[in-house]
Every structure is written in structure tokens, then in C-alpha cells.
């Protein structure tokens, strides 16, 4: 004898004959939701940590990228699994994509500025040449000739407003731990740190709220529309 499950209002058939609620994504509900939810605070740590490592040069590029990708992937997957309402998934992704990109980049700049402000040496100089690089975005690199070290030049990231012949001051680390910066940009690391904290907190709040709300709606729907076991 063949047995059929009765579909209640608000349910659709999923794979294997299991009913799926209208508006829910097909992402399976995790067996250990609390363990899955730990990816959200873990990402809030991995993203700035990966960005911070990126400030220390080419040797740390791979570990930096690995930490950032791990944190971002874990955050997206955890949010998708715990927030099974498609509208919430889309909203959470749109609100977190900018902080996910900004947090590692700002963390890298913060570490660089902090080290330069603590142990850097300022060198007055003159911009001799500007290199423009076109890729996903447009970047500018200034060649600066130091006044206190004749014949010595350094490449410094700059902007479109900088011009050849401009008088500048460059702060560099004596051991070369981080890249040099214009002195004005290396004098206020506290502001950069505050911006990193704000972006990271917004990432944590938005993703945590979306996952929590999605999980609550899932549990309420499961109570309202329990799936009756099939007779074998």
C-alpha cells in the first residue's frame, strides 16, 4: 500500500518527498546549529587578523589571503544555513559584502600606520615621478627622493591629487617591516582602528541578527507545520 504525506498550506514538496515551506531556501538545516553559528564570531576575528598579516609584506600574503577567505566563506555559509529565508539571505549578503571587503583592507592600513607612528622615521623629500596602474581600480605610486639621503628614492602609494615636484614627508620603518607612507597618513592610527572596529561590529551584528531571525522563523514554522512520519 502506498502512503502519501498530506501537504499543508505554505508547504512545497522538496527532494525525497519532504515538504518545504514557501520562501525557504533548499539549504539543509545544520545538525548542530549552535556550532555552525560559531562561524560568525570566528569570521569577525579572522577577517581583521588576515588583513593585519597583509601589512608585513610578500611573505605573509598567502596566510593573509587564506585567513580572509576562510572567514568570509564561513560567514556566508553559516548565514545561509541558519537563515533559510531567501529574502533575509539576500538582505544579509548585501549588508555584509562591503564590511567583508573593508575590514581586511582597513586592518592592513591600521597595522601599517600604527607601526610607522610608533617606530617610523620621517624623511622630507620631493616627488619625482608618478606611476598610474589600471586594473580593477586605478592606483598611483609616487617616487620620492629624500632630502636627507641624496640619491635615495622610495616608492610610496599616493593619490590622483599628487604631482611631480610636490614637497612631501615620508615615514618609513627602519627595519622595513611595513611599507612606507606619507607622514600625514601615519599620524592617526587610532581613527583607523576605530573604523575597523565599527566595520567589524556591523558585520557581526548584521550577520548574527539575520542568522538568529532566520533560525527563529525556521523553528516557528517547524512547530506550526510539523512533518508527519511516513509509514514504511
Tab-separated table of C-alpha atoms in Angstrom:
chain	number	residue	atom	x	y	z
A	1	UNK	CA	0.000	0.000	0.000
A	2	UNK	CA	1.316	3.435	-0.947
A	3	UNK	CA	1.230	6.185	1.666
A	4	UNK	CA	1.166	9.889	0.898
A	5	UNK	CA	2.091	12.827	3.088
A	6	UNK	CA	-0.512	15.492	3.387
A	7	UNK	CA	0.702	18.906	2.248
A	8	UNK	CA	-0.492	21.734	4.416
A	9	UNK	CA	-0.860	25.335	3.272
A	10	UNK	CA	2.510	27.092	2.985
A	11	UNK	CA	4.392	23.877	2.100
A	12	UNK	CA	6.019	22.690	-1.080
A	13	UNK	CA	7.475	19.371	-1.985
A	14	UNK	CA	11.235	19.167	-1.722
A	15	UNK	CA	13.645	16.432	-2.650
A	16	UNK	CA	12.838	12.993	-1.304
A	17	UNK	CA	9.167	13.904	-0.890
A	18	UNK	CA	9.873	16.144	2.096
A	19	UNK	CA	7.699	19.248	2.265
A	20	UNK	CA	9.461	22.585	2.021
A	21	UNK	CA	7.977	25.799	3.338
A	22	UNK	CA	7.230	28.585	0.902
A	23	UNK	CA	10.021	31.156	0.819
A	24	UNK	CA	12.602	28.833	2.353
A	25	UNK	CA	15.857	28.083	0.617
A	26	UNK	CA	16.831	24.498	-0.151
A	27	UNK	CA	19.938	24.768	2.083
A	28	UNK	CA	19.681	21.927	4.624
A	29	UNK	CA	19.216	22.815	8.264
A	30	UNK	CA	22.507	22.064	10.113
A	31	UNK	CA	22.558	19.189	12.573
A	32	UNK	CA	24.408	21.383	15.096
A	33	UNK	CA	23.155	24.940	14.571
A	34	UNK	CA	24.949	26.374	17.604
A	35	UNK	CA	28.260	25.009	16.353
A	36	UNK	CA	27.543	26.432	12.909
A	37	UNK	CA	26.756	29.813	14.457
A	38	UNK	CA	30.312	29.998	15.851
A	39	UNK	CA	31.498	30.787	12.313
A	40	UNK	CA	30.022	34.288	12.694
A	41	UNK	CA	32.221	35.467	15.615
A	42	UNK	CA	35.118	33.451	14.156
A	43	UNK	CA	34.840	35.445	10.925
A	44	UNK	CA	34.865	38.680	12.925
A	45	UNK	CA	38.310	37.597	14.182
A	46	UNK	CA	39.737	36.001	11.036
A	47	UNK	CA	38.948	38.902	8.692
A	48	UNK	CA	40.857	41.631	10.609
A	49	UNK	CA	43.614	39.187	11.540
A	50	UNK	CA	44.138	38.222	7.909
A	51	UNK	CA	44.177	41.863	6.894
A	52	UNK	CA	46.705	42.691	9.608
A	53	UNK	CA	49.094	39.999	8.368
A	54	UNK	CA	48.935	41.505	4.892
A	55	UNK	CA	50.760	44.604	6.147
A	56	UNK	CA	54.011	42.683	6.657
A	57	UNK	CA	54.969	42.118	3.045
A	58	UNK	CA	55.064	39.344	0.467
A	59	UNK	CA	55.922	36.508	2.909
A	60	UNK	CA	52.569	36.951	4.642
A	61	UNK	CA	50.370	37.325	1.561
A	62	UNK	CA	49.315	33.661	1.377
A	63	UNK	CA	48.476	33.315	5.121
A	64	UNK	CA	46.635	36.628	4.920
A	65	UNK	CA	44.529	35.567	1.930
A	66	UNK	CA	43.858	32.145	3.491
A	67	UNK	CA	42.538	33.660	6.731
A	68	UNK	CA	40.385	36.219	4.918
A	69	UNK	CA	38.881	33.642	2.545
A	70	UNK	CA	38.249	31.195	5.400
A	71	UNK	CA	36.489	33.843	7.464
A	72	UNK	CA	34.399	35.152	4.567
A	73	UNK	CA	33.411	31.665	3.367
A	74	UNK	CA	32.493	30.505	6.868
A	75	UNK	CA	30.435	33.633	7.482
A	76	UNK	CA	28.487	33.313	4.229
A	77	UNK	CA	27.892	29.574	4.673
A	78	UNK	CA	26.777	29.915	8.310
A	79	UNK	CA	24.393	32.743	7.443
A	80	UNK	CA	22.960	30.760	4.522
A	81	UNK	CA	22.416	27.632	6.665
A	82	UNK	CA	20.896	29.397	9.673
A	83	UNK	CA	18.939	31.971	7.708
A	84	UNK	CA	16.913	29.796	5.331
A	85	UNK	CA	14.560	32.594	4.276
A	86	UNK	CA	15.715	33.795	0.885
A	87	UNK	CA	14.782	37.428	1.431
A	88	UNK	CA	16.834	37.524	4.639
A	89	UNK	CA	19.748	35.781	2.949
A	90	UNK	CA	19.842	38.378	0.171
A	91	UNK	CA	19.499	41.273	2.622
A	92	UNK	CA	22.252	39.897	4.874
A	93	UNK	CA	24.600	39.379	1.928
A	94	UNK	CA	24.017	42.905	0.606
A	95	UNK	CA	24.638	44.433	4.036
A	96	UNK	CA	27.762	42.393	4.819
A	97	UNK	CA	29.601	42.325	1.484
A	98	UNK	CA	31.012	45.845	1.958
A	99	UNK	CA	32.296	45.231	5.534
A	100	UNK	CA	33.753	41.864	4.462
A	101	UNK	CA	35.892	43.693	1.909
A	102	UNK	CA	36.601	46.780	4.015
A	103	UNK	CA	37.630	45.097	7.289
A	104	UNK	CA	40.761	43.297	5.947
A	105	UNK	CA	41.872	46.331	3.930
A	106	UNK	CA	41.403	48.760	6.821
A	107	UNK	CA	43.095	46.342	9.228
A	108	UNK	CA	46.142	46.225	6.963
A	109	UNK	CA	46.275	50.026	6.797
A	110	UNK	CA	45.796	50.298	10.578
A	111	UNK	CA	48.700	47.968	11.384
A	112	UNK	CA	50.895	49.786	8.897
A	113	UNK	CA	50.035	53.212	10.323
A	114	UNK	CA	50.432	52.008	13.919
A	115	UNK	CA	53.924	50.601	13.387
A	116	UNK	CA	55.049	53.676	11.479
A	117	UNK	CA	53.727	56.025	14.166
A	118	UNK	CA	55.488	54.019	16.901
A	119	UNK	CA	58.889	53.383	15.345
A	120	UNK	CA	58.991	55.077	11.964
A	121	UNK	CA	61.423	57.764	10.799
A	122	UNK	CA	60.213	60.779	8.837
A	123	UNK	CA	62.143	61.856	5.723
A	124	UNK	CA	61.394	65.117	3.880
A	125	UNK	CA	61.566	64.768	0.124
A	126	UNK	CA	60.271	65.610	-3.348
A	127	UNK	CA	58.008	63.631	-5.659
A	128	UNK	CA	59.995	62.938	-8.818
A	129	UNK	CA	57.629	60.685	-10.759
A	130	UNK	CA	54.123	59.190	-10.559
A	131	UNK	CA	53.124	55.770	-11.923
A	132	UNK	CA	49.469	55.075	-12.702
A	133	UNK	CA	48.308	51.446	-12.687
A	134	UNK	CA	44.969	50.395	-14.156
A	135	UNK	CA	43.352	47.133	-13.045
A	136	UNK	CA	40.161	46.522	-11.088
A	137	UNK	CA	40.768	50.064	-9.887
A	138	UNK	CA	43.224	52.856	-10.563
A	139	UNK	CA	46.218	53.133	-8.216
A	140	UNK	CA	49.002	55.699	-8.024
A	141	UNK	CA	52.602	55.237	-6.909
A	142	UNK	CA	54.891	58.208	-6.199
A	143	UNK	CA	58.679	58.054	-6.443
A	144	UNK	CA	60.045	60.247	-3.663
A	145	UNK	CA	63.653	61.455	-3.495
A	146	UNK	CA	64.791	62.015	0.102
A	147	UNK	CA	66.463	65.303	1.025
A	148	UNK	CA	68.420	63.787	3.913
A	149	UNK	CA	69.697	60.838	1.841
A	150	UNK	CA	70.998	62.123	-1.533
A	151	UNK	CA	70.366	59.730	-4.402
A	152	UNK	CA	67.900	57.605	-2.404
A	153	UNK	CA	64.296	57.243	-3.583
A	154	UNK	CA	61.325	55.278	-2.252
A	155	UNK	CA	58.041	54.192	-3.822
A	156	UNK	CA	55.025	55.341	-1.829
A	157	UNK	CA	51.324	54.796	-2.503
A	158	UNK	CA	49.719	58.129	-3.296
A	159	UNK	CA	46.612	59.610	-4.899
A	160	UNK	CA	45.451	61.335	-8.032
A	161	UNK	CA	45.983	64.748	-6.441
A	162	UNK	CA	49.739	64.280	-6.033
A	163	UNK	CA	52.027	65.824	-8.644
A	164	UNK	CA	55.683	65.659	-9.635
A	165	UNK	CA	57.742	68.289	-7.837
A	166	UNK	CA	55.475	68.244	-4.775
A	167	UNK	CA	57.186	68.581	-1.386
A	168	UNK	CA	56.238	65.696	0.928
A	169	UNK	CA	57.328	63.877	4.069
A	170	UNK	CA	57.612	60.080	4.071
A	171	UNK	CA	57.675	57.900	7.195
A	172	UNK	CA	59.344	54.507	6.874
A	173	UNK	CA	60.136	51.680	9.263
A	174	UNK	CA	63.903	51.366	9.871
A	175	UNK	CA	63.742	47.564	9.528
A	176	UNK	CA	61.325	47.587	6.580
A	177	UNK	CA	58.600	45.619	8.395
A	178	UNK	CA	55.872	47.571	6.607
A	179	UNK	CA	55.665	49.763	3.532
A	180	UNK	CA	56.432	53.490	3.893
A	181	UNK	CA	53.622	56.038	3.911
A	182	UNK	CA	53.238	59.782	3.749
A	183	UNK	CA	53.753	61.085	7.275
A	184	UNK	CA	50.309	62.700	7.400
A	185	UNK	CA	48.658	59.297	6.826
A	186	UNK	CA	50.710	57.557	9.522
A	187	UNK	CA	49.947	60.002	12.331
A	188	UNK	CA	46.418	58.932	13.316
A	189	UNK	CA	46.184	55.145	13.720
A	190	UNK	CA	43.507	55.444	16.426
A	191	UNK	CA	40.982	56.725	13.908
A	192	UNK	CA	41.820	53.831	11.557
A	193	UNK	CA	41.444	51.374	14.443
A	194	UNK	CA	38.057	52.843	15.353
A	195	UNK	CA	36.868	52.441	11.761
A	196	UNK	CA	37.992	48.790	11.723
A	197	UNK	CA	36.124	48.140	14.968
A	198	UNK	CA	32.975	49.811	13.648
A	199	UNK	CA	33.009	47.850	10.381
A	200	UNK	CA	33.746	44.560	12.166
A	201	UNK	CA	30.990	45.172	14.712
A	202	UNK	CA	28.474	45.944	11.963
A	203	UNK	CA	29.468	42.711	10.223
A	204	UNK	CA	28.916	40.756	13.436
A	205	UNK	CA	25.594	42.427	14.256
A	206	UNK	CA	24.055	42.155	10.781
A	207	UNK	CA	25.056	38.540	10.135
A	208	UNK	CA	24.204	37.471	13.693
A	209	UNK	CA	20.808	39.177	13.584
A	210	UNK	CA	19.968	37.690	10.178
A	211	UNK	CA	21.022	34.193	11.241
A	212	UNK	CA	19.159	34.453	14.552
A	213	UNK	CA	15.976	35.744	12.925
A	214	UNK	CA	16.151	33.106	10.201
A	215	UNK	CA	16.651	30.343	12.766
A	216	UNK	CA	13.729	31.623	14.850
A	217	UNK	CA	11.407	31.702	11.836
A	218	UNK	CA	12.516	28.200	10.855
A	219	UNK	CA	11.760	26.813	14.319
A	220	UNK	CA	8.379	28.552	14.444
A	221	UNK	CA	7.404	27.161	11.040
A	222	UNK	CA	8.526	23.696	12.011
A	223	UNK	CA	6.282	23.842	15.072
A	224	UNK	CA	3.384	25.142	13.035
A	225	UNK	CA	3.791	22.677	10.184
A	226	UNK	CA	5.332	19.518	11.654
A	227	UNK	CA	6.187	16.822	9.123
A	228	UNK	CA	4.297	13.663	9.884
A	229	UNK	CA	6.438	10.492	9.712
A	230	UNK	CA	5.695	8.222	6.807
A	231	UNK	CA	4.604	4.647	7.365
A	232	UNK	CA	7.068	2.175	5.898
